[in-house]
Coordinates of C-alpha atoms in Angstrom, one line a residue:
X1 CA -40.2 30.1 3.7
X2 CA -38.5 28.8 6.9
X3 CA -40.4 25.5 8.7
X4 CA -38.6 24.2 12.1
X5 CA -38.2 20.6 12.5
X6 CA -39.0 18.8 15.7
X7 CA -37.8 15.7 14.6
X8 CA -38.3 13.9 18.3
X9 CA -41.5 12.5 17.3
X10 CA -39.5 10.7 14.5
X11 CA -36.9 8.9 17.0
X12 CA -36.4 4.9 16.2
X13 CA -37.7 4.7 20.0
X14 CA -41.1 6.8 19.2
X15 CA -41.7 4.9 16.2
X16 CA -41.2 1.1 16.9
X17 CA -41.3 -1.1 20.1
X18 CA -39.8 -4.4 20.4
X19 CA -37.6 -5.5 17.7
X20 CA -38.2 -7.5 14.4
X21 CA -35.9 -10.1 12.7
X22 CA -35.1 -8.3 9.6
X23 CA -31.6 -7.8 8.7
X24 CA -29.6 -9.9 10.8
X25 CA -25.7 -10.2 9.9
X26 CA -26.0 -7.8 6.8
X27 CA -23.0 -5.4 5.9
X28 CA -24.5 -1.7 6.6
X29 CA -23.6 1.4 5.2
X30 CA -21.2 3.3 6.4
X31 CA -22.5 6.9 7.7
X32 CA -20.2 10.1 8.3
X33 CA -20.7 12.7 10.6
X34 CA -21.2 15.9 9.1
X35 CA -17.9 18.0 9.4
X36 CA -18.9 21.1 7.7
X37 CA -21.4 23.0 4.9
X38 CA -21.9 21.3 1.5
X39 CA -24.1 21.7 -1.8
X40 CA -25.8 19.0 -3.8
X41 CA -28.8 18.5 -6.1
X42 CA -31.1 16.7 -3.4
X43 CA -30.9 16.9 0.3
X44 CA -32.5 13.7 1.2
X45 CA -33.7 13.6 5.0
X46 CA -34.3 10.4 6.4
X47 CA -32.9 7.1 5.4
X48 CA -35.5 4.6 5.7
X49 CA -37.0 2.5 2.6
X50 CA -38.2 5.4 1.0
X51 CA -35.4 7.7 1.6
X52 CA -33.3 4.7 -0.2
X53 CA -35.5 4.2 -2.8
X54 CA -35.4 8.1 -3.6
X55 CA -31.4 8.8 -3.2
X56 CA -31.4 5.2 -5.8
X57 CA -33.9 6.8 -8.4
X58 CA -32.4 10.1 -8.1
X59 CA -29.1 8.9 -8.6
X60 CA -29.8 6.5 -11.3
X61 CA -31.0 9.7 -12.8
X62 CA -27.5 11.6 -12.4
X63 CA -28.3 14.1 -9.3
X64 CA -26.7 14.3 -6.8
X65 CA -27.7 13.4 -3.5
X66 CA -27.2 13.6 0.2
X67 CA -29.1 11.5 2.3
X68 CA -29.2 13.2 6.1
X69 CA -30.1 10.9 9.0
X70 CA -29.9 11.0 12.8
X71 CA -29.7 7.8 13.8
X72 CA -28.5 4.3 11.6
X73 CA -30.7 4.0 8.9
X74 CA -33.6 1.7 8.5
X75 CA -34.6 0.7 12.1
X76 CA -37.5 3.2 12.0
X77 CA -40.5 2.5 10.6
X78 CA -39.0 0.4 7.7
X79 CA -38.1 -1.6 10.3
X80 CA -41.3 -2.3 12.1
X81 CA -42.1 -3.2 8.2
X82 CA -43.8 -6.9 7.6
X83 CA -42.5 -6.0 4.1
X84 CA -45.6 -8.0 2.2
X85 CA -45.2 -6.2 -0.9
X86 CA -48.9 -6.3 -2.4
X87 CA -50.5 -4.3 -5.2
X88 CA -53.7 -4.4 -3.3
X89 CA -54.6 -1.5 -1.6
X90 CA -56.1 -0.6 1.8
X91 CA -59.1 0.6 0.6
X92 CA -60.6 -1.8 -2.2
X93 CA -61.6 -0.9 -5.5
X94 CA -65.3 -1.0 -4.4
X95 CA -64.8 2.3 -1.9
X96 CA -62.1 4.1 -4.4
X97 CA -64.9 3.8 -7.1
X98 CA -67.7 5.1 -4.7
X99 CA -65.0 8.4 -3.8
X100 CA -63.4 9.2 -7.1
X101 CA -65.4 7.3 -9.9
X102 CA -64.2 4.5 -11.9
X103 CA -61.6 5.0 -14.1
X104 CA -60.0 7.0 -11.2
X105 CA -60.0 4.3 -9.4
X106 CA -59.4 1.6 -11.7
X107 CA -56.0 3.7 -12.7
X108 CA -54.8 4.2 -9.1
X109 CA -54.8 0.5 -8.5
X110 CA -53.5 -0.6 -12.2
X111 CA -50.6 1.9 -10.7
X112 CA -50.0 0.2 -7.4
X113 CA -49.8 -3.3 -9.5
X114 CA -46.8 -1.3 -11.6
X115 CA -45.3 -0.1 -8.7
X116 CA -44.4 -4.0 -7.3
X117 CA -43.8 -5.1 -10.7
X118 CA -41.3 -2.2 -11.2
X119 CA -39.7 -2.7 -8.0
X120 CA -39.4 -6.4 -8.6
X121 CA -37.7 -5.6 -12.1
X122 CA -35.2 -3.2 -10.0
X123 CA -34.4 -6.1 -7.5
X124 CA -33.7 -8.6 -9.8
X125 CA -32.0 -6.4 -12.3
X126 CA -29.6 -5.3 -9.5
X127 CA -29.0 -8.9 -7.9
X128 CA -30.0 -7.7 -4.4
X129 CA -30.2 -10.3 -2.3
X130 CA -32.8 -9.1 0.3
X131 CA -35.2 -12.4 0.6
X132 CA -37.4 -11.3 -2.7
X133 CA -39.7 -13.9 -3.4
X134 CA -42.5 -13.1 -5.9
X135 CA -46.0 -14.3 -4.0
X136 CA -49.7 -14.9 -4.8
X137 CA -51.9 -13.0 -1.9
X138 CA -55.4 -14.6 -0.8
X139 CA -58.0 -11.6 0.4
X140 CA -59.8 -13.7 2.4
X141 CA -63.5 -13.0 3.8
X142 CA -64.7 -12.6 7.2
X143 CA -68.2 -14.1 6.8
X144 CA -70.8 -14.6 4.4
X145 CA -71.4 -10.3 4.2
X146 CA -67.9 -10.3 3.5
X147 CA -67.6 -12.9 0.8
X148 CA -70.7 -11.6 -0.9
X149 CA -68.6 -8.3 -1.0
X150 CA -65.0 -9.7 -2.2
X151 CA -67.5 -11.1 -5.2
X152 CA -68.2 -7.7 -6.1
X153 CA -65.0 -6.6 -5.5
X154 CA -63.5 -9.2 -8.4
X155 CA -66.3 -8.3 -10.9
X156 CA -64.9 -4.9 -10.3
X157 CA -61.4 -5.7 -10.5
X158 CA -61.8 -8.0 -13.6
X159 CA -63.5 -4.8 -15.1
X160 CA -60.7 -2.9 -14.5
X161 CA -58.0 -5.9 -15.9
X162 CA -56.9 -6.2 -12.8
X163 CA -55.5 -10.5 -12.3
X164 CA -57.3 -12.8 -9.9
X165 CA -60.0 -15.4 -9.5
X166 CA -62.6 -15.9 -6.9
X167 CA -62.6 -18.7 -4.5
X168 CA -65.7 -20.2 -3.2
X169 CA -65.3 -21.7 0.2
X170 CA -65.5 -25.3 -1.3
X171 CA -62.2 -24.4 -3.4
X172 CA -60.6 -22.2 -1.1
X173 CA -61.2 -25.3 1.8
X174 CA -59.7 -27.9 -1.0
X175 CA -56.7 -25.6 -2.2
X176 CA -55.6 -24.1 0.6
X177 CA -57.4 -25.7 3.8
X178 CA -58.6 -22.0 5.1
X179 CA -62.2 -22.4 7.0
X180 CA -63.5 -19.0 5.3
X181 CA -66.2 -18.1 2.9
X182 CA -64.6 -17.0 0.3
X183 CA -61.2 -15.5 -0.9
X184 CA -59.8 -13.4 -4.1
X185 CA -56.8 -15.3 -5.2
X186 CA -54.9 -12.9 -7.0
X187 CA -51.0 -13.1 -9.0
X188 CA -48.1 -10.3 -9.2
X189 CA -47.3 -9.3 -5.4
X190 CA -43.9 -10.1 -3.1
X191 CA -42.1 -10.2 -0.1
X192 CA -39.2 -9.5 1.1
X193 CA -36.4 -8.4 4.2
X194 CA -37.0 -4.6 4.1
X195 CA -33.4 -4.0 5.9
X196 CA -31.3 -5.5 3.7
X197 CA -33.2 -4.0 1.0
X198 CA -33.0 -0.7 2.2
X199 CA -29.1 -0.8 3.1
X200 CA -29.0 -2.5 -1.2
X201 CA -30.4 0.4 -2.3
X202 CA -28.3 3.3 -0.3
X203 CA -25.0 1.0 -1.1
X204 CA -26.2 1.5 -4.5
X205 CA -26.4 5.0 -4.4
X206 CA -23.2 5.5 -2.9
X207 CA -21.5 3.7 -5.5
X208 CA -23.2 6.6 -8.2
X209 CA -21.8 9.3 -5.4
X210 CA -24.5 9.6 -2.6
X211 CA -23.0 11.4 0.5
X212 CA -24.4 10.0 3.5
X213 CA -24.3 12.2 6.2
X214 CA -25.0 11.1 9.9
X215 CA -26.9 15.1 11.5
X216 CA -30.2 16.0 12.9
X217 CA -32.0 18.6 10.5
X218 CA -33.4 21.5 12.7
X219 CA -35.1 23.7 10.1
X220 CA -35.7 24.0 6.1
X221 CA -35.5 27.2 4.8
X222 CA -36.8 27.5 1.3
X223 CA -35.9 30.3 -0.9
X224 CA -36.0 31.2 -4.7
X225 CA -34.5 28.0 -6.3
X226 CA -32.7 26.7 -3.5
X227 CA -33.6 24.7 -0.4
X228 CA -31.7 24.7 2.5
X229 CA -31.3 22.1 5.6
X230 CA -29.7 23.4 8.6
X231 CA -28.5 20.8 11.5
X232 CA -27.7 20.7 15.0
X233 CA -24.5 21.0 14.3
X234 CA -24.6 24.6 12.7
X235 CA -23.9 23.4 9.4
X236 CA -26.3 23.4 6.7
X237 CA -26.8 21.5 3.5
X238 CA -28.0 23.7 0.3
X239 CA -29.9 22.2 -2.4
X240 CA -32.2 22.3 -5.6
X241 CA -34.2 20.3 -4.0
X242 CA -35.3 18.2 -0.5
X243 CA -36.9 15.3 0.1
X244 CA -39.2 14.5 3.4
X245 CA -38.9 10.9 3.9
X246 CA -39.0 11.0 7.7
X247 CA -41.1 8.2 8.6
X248 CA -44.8 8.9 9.7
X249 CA -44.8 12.2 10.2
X250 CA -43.5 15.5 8.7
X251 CA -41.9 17.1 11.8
X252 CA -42.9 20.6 12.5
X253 CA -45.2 21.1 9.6
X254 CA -48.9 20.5 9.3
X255 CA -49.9 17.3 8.8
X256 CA -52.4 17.1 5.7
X257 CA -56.2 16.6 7.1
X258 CA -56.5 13.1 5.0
X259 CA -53.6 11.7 7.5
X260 CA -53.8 10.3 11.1
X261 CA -51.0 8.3 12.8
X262 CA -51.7 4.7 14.3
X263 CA -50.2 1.8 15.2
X264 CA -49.9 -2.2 14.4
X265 CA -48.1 -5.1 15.9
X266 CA -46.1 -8.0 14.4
X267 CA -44.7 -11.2 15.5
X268 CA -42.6 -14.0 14.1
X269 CA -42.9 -17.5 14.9
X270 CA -40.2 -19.7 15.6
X271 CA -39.0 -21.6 12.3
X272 CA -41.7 -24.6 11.4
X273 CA -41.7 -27.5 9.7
X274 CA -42.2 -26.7 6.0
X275 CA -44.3 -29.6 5.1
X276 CA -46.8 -27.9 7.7
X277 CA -46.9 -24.6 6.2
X278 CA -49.7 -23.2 3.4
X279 CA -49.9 -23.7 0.1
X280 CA -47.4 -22.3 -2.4
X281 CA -46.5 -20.0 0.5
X282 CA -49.3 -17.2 0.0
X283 CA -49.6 -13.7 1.2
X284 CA -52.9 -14.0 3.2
X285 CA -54.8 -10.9 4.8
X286 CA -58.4 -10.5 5.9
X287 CA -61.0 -8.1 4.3
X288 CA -62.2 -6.8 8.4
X289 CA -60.9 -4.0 10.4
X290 CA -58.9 -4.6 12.3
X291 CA -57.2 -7.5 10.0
X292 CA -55.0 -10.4 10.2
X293 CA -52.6 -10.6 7.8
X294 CA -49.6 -13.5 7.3
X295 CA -46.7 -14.3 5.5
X296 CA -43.8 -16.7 5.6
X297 CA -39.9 -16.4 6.0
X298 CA -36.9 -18.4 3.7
X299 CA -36.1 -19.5 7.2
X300 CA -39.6 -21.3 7.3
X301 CA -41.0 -18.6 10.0
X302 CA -44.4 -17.1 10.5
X303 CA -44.9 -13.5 10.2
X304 CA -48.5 -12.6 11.6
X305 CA -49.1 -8.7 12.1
X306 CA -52.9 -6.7 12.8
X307 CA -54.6 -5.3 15.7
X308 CA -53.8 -1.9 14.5
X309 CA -55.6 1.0 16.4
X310 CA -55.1 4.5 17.6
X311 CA -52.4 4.8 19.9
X312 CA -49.6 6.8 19.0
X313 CA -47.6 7.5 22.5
X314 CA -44.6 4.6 22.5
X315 CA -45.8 4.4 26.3
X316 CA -49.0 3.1 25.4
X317 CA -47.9 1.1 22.4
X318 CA -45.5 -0.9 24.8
X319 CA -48.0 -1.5 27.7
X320 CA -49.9 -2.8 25.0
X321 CA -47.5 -5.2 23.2
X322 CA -48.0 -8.9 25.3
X323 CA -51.5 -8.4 24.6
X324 CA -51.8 -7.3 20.6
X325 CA -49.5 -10.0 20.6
X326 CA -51.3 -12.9 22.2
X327 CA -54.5 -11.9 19.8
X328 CA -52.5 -12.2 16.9
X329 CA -51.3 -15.6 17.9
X330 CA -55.0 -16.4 19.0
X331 CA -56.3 -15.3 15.5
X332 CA -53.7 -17.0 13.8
X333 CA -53.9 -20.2 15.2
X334 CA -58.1 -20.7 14.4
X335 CA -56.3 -19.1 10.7
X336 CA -54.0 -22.2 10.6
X337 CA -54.0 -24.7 13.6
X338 CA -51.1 -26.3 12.3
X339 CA -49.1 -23.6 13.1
X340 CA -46.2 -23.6 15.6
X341 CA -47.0 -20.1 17.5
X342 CA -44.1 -20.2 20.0
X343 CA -43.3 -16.4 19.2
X344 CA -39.5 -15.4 18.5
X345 CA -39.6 -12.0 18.3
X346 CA -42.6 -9.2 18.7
X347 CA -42.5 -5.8 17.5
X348 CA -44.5 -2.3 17.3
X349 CA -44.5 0.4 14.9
X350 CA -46.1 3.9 14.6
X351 CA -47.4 4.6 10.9
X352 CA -49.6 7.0 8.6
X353 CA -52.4 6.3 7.1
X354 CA -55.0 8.6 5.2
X355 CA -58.6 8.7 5.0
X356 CA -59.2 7.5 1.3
X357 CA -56.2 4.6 1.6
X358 CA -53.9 6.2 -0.9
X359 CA -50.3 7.7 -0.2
X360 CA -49.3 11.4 0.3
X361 CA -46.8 12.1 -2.5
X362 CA -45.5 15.5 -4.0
X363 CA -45.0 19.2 -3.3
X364 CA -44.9 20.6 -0.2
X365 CA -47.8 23.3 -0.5
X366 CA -46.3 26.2 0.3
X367 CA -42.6 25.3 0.4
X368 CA -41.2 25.4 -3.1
X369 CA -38.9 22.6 -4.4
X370 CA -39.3 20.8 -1.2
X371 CA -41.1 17.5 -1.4
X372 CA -43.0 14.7 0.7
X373 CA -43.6 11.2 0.7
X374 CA -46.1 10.1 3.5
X375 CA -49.9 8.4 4.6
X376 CA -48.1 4.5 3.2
X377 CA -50.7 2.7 5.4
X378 CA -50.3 -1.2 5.0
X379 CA -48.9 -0.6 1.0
X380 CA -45.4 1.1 2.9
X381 CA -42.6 -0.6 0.5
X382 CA -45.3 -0.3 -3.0
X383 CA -46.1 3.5 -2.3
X384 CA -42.5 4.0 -1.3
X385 CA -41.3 3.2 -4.7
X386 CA -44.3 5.4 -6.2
X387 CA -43.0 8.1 -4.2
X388 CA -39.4 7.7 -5.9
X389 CA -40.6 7.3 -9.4
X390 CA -43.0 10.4 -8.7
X391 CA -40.9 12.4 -7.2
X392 CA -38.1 11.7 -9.4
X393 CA -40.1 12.5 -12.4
X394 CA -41.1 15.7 -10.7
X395 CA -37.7 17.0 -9.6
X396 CA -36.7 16.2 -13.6
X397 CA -39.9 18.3 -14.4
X398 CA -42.0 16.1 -15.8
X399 CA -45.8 16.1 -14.3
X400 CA -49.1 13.6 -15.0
X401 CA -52.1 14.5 -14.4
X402 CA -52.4 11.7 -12.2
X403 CA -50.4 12.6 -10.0
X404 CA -52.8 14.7 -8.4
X405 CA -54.7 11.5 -7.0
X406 CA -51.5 11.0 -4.5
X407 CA -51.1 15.2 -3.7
X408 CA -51.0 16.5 0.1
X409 CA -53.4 18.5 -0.6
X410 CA -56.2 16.9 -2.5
X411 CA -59.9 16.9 -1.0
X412 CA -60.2 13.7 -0.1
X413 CA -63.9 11.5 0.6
X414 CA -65.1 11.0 4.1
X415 CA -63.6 13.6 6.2
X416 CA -66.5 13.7 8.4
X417 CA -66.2 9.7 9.1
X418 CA -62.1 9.6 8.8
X419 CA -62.3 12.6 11.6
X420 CA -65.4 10.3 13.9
X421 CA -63.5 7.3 13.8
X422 CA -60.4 9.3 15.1
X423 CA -62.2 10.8 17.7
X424 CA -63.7 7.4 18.5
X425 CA -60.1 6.0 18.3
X426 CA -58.7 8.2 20.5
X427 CA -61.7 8.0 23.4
X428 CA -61.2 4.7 23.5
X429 CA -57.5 5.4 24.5
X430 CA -58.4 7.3 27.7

């Protein structure tokens, strides 16, 4: 089978406005036009954090790997990343319970809490220095509903032997001086610089014999046992095997119906006086839609991102930059007055999100040995190293049945509300 790719929906430019403050003065790889045809084991297209995290696990497992990108690697959507690394999933365990039952759902989320403990095991066992700093998260309500419903939540999570307490306002006011009704306090998530992490990881693979190749890919073609990547430059790559790690979108094939594209915006504060940050330094996020969510810098900054919504053209997502922007800053100021919100830099970014809160991992139906890694939502950096260890196993030929609760394919819950609030979403563009 032959697909076209349209990658132009995929530029840096489509995906992110503005510019973060990840990865300043790092060494980055060094990427080589493509001179002629080649073979390997894994064409790899697109060299953002999952893309590395692929061509690392692939290579760790002795393929050989190319890793073909268009423009310098990691400025996409990885970096329009606020890189909180959390086990916690968009959707809670409440609604994943009410769509697939509860062990399902229990097993999907012990599975995310793996996926950030096996990434932090990879970090430290490979001394990357990329700001990794193991973090606490605090789910915090948005009024008395809401707390009654994060109470629920941790019944259910404790259930499933999932970590975390509940905070009643009293404790949450005394620990951590947040004005809200209640929180879940819960152990075993991160943060980190998702540039320098990315550009680790490819150096990494490069030192096991990665090839990476500076082309555009114009067109899969995907025949008997062999896939194979043509470019604008009328060379082609052939391989067992290719990986779609392209961003938000899979350009020029079908989008799964689970998956719709929006959009979120991010600032960072200037650097503030430690003494008047939060406690212990905590991941913090809001159970409401759209949320707040907040984490800190080693350089003692504020990272505040939300506001997220529909819009999809980079036109629109610009215009609308100053003020998502000034909102965030509103929000988190009533979150924590103390803060400094003189804003140093302020970014956009374009992402995927499905309708049930999980990833998009696996087979490309109807493209044999070609693969897909998409639909992150706010869990981009914990499903991307899913989608390596998945798709890793896969091309080794090895297959759990759970995998099936991340496949483009499945039937997911809601469709009729996922498609209303896109519709909704999108009138409220025009």
């Amino acid at each position: 089978m032959k697909s076209d790719l349209d990658l132009d929906e995929s530029d840096h430019d489509q995906m992110v406005s503005g510019r973060s403050l990840w990865g300043k003065n790092a060494i980055r790889s060094q990427w080589r036009p493509m001179a002629q045809s080649f073979s390997t084991d894994v064409a790899v297209i697109g060299g953002g954090i999952t893309g590395a995290l692929v061509a690392d696990h692939l290579t760790a497992r002795g393929f050989s790997v190319a890793i073909i990108d268009r423009e310098e690697p990691g400025f996409g959507s990885t970096a329009a990343s606020t890189a909180m690394l959390q086990w916690e999933i968009d959707s809670t365990l409440s609604e994943l319970e009410t769509y697939y039952g509860f062990e399902r759902a229990a097993g999907i989320y012990r599975r995310s809490a793996a996926a950030v403990a096996g990434l932090s095991k990879l970090i430290a066992a490979n001394g990357i220095a990329c700001g990794f700093r193991p973090r606490n998260t605090l789910y915090l309500a948005a009024n008395q509903e809401g707390a009654r419903d994060l109470q629920e939540e941790r019944q259910l999570r404790r259930r499933a032997g999932l970590p975390g307490v509940y905070l009643e306002h009293p404790d949450l006011f005394t620990q951590f001086e947040l004005d809200r009704d209640g929180a879940i306090y819960s152990p075993g998530s991160a943060e980190a610089d998702p540039l320098l992490l990315t550009w680790a990881l490819i150096a990494m693979a490069v030192r096991r014999g990665a090839q990476l190749v500076s082309a555009s890919a114009t067109a899969l073609h995907s025949e008997g046992d062999r896939v194979t990547t043509e470019t604008a430059g009328g060379y082609a790559v052939e391989a067992r095997h290719a990986v779609l790690a392209t961003g938000y979108s899979m350009p020029g094939l079908n989008m799964p119906k689970l998956h719709r594209v929006s959009s979120s915006w991010a600032l960072a504060t200037v650097p503030q006086d430690p003494a008047r940050l939060w406690r212990d330094r905590t991941l913090i996020w809001e159970n409401s839609h759209p949320y707040l969510y907040m984490r800190t810098t080693a350089d003692n900054r504020i990272v505040a991102g939300g506001e997220d919504d529909g819009t999809t053209d980079p036109a629109g997502r610009n215009h609308k930059l100053p003020a998502k922007i000034s909102a965030i800053r509103e929000k988190m100021k009533r979150l924590w007055p103390a803060a400094d919100t003189r804003v140093a830099h302020a970014w956009a970014g374009t992402f995927g999100e499905t309708a049930d809160g999980l990833p998009l991992i696996g087979p490309m139906p109807g493209m044999a040995h070609v693969f897909a890694a998409y639909g992150y939502g706010g869990n981009g950096i914990t499903f991307s190293y899913l989608a390596a260890q998945m798709i890793g196993a896969m091309i080794a030929g090895i297959h759990r049945d759970w995998f099936e609760d991340f496949a483009l394919d499945r039937e997911g819950p809601g469709m009729r509300r996922f498609g209303e609030e896109a519709v909704r979403a999108a009138d409220e563009l025009r």
